[in-house]
Coordinates of C-alpha atoms in Angstrom, one line a residue:
X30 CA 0.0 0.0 0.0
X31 CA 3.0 2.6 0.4
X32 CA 3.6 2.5 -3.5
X33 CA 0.3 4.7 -4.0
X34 CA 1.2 6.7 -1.3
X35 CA 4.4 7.3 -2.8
X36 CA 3.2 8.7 -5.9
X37 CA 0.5 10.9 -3.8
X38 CA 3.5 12.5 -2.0
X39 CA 5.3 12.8 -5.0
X40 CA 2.6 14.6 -7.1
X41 CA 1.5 16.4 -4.9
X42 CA 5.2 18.3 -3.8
X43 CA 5.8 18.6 -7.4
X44 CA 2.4 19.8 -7.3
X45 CA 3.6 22.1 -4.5
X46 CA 6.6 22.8 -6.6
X47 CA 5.4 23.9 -9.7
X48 CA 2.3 26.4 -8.8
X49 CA 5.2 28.0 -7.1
X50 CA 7.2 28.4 -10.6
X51 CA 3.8 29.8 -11.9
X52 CA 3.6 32.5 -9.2
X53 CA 6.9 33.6 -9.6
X54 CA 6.4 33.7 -13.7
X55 CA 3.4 35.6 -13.3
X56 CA 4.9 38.0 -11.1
X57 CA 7.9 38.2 -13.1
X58 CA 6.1 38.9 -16.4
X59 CA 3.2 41.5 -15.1
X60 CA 5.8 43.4 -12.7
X61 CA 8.5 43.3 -15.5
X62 CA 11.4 42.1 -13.3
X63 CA 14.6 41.5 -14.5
X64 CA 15.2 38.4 -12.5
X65 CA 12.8 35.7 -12.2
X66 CA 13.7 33.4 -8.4
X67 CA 13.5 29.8 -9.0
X68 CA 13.9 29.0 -5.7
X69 CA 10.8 30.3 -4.0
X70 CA 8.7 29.5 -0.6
X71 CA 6.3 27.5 -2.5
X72 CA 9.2 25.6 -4.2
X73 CA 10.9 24.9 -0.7
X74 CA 7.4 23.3 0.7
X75 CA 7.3 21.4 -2.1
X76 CA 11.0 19.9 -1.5
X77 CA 10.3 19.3 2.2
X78 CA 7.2 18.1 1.5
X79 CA 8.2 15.4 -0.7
X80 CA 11.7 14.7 1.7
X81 CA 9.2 14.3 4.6
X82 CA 6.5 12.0 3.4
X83 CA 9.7 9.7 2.2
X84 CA 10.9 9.7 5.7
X85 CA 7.1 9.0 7.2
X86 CA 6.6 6.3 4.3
X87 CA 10.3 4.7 4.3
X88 CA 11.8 4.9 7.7
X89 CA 10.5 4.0 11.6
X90 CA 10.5 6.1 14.1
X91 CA 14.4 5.8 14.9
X92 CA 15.4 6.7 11.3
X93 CA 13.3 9.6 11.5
X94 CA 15.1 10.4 14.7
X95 CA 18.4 9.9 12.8
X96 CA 17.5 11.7 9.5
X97 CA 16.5 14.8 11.7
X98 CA 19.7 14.7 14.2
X99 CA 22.1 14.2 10.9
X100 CA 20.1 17.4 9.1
X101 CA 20.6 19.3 12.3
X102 CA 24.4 18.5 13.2
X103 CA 25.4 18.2 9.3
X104 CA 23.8 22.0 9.1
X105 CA 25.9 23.3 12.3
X106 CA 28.9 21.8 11.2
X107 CA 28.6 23.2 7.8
X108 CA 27.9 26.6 9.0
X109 CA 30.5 25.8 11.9
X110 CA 33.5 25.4 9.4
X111 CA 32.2 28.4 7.0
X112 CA 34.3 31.1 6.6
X113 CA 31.6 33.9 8.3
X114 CA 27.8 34.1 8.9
X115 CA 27.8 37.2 7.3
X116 CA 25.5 37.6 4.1
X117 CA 28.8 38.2 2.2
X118 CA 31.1 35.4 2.3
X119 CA 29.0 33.1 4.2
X120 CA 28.8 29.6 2.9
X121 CA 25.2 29.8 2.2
X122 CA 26.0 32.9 0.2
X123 CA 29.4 30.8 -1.8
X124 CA 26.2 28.5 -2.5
X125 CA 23.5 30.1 -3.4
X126 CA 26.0 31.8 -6.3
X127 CA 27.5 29.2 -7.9
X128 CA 24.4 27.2 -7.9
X129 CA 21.5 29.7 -8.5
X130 CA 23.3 32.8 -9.8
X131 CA 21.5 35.4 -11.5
X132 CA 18.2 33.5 -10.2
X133 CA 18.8 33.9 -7.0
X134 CA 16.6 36.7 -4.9
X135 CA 19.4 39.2 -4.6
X136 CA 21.8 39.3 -7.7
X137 CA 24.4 41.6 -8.0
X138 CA 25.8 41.5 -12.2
X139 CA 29.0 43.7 -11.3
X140 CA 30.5 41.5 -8.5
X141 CA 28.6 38.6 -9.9
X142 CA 27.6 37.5 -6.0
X143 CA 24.2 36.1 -5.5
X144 CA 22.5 35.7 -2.1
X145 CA 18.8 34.1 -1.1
X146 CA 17.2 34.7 2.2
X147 CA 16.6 31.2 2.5
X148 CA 19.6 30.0 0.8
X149 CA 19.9 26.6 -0.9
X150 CA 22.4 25.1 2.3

């Protein structure tokens, strides 16, 4: 019975996902911005969505436990080893440019630095 479930979970994050592409296109088109964000709030519900419904499908309560205290430490230690927390320089920032780049929330085309709120990390 899980594998129907799967695919609920799954269409409905991508579900999740996608209106969330459509909001930002429609924003970006009628507000004539030159950026459009791919990585949006609705996007980032839709990828937790999907990444928690796996871990309530596929793992007891003791891999949940695991899967949340790895996110948690693996996070700290990242930031822990970062250069800064500052929003130039930080690891989230180093991320957030070379994977989203001019899609990013803030973009700056001179220095060609990109930070997100959120951040991808």
């Amino acid at each position: 019975a899980a594998g129907p479930l799967r695919a609920a979970v799954l269409k409905r994050g991508l579900r999740i996902i996608g209106l969330g592409l459509v909001l930002h296109a429609l924003a970006w088109w009628l507000m004539h911005k030159p950026e459009f964000r791919v990585m949006g709030v609705l996007q980032r519900i839709g990828i937790c969505f999907v990444v928690a419904g796996w871990a309530v499908i596929e793992l007891r309560w003791r891999g949940r436990l695991l899967l949340l205290l790895s996110l948690l430490l693996g996070y700290g230690a990242l930031l822990h080893v970062g250069p800064t927390l500052d929003k130039l320089g930080s690891l989230n920032q180093r991320l957030d440019t070379a994977l989203l780049g001019r899609f990013a929330y803030e973009w700056n085309p001179a220095s060609g630095v990109a930070f997100d709120p959120e951040g991808l990390l």
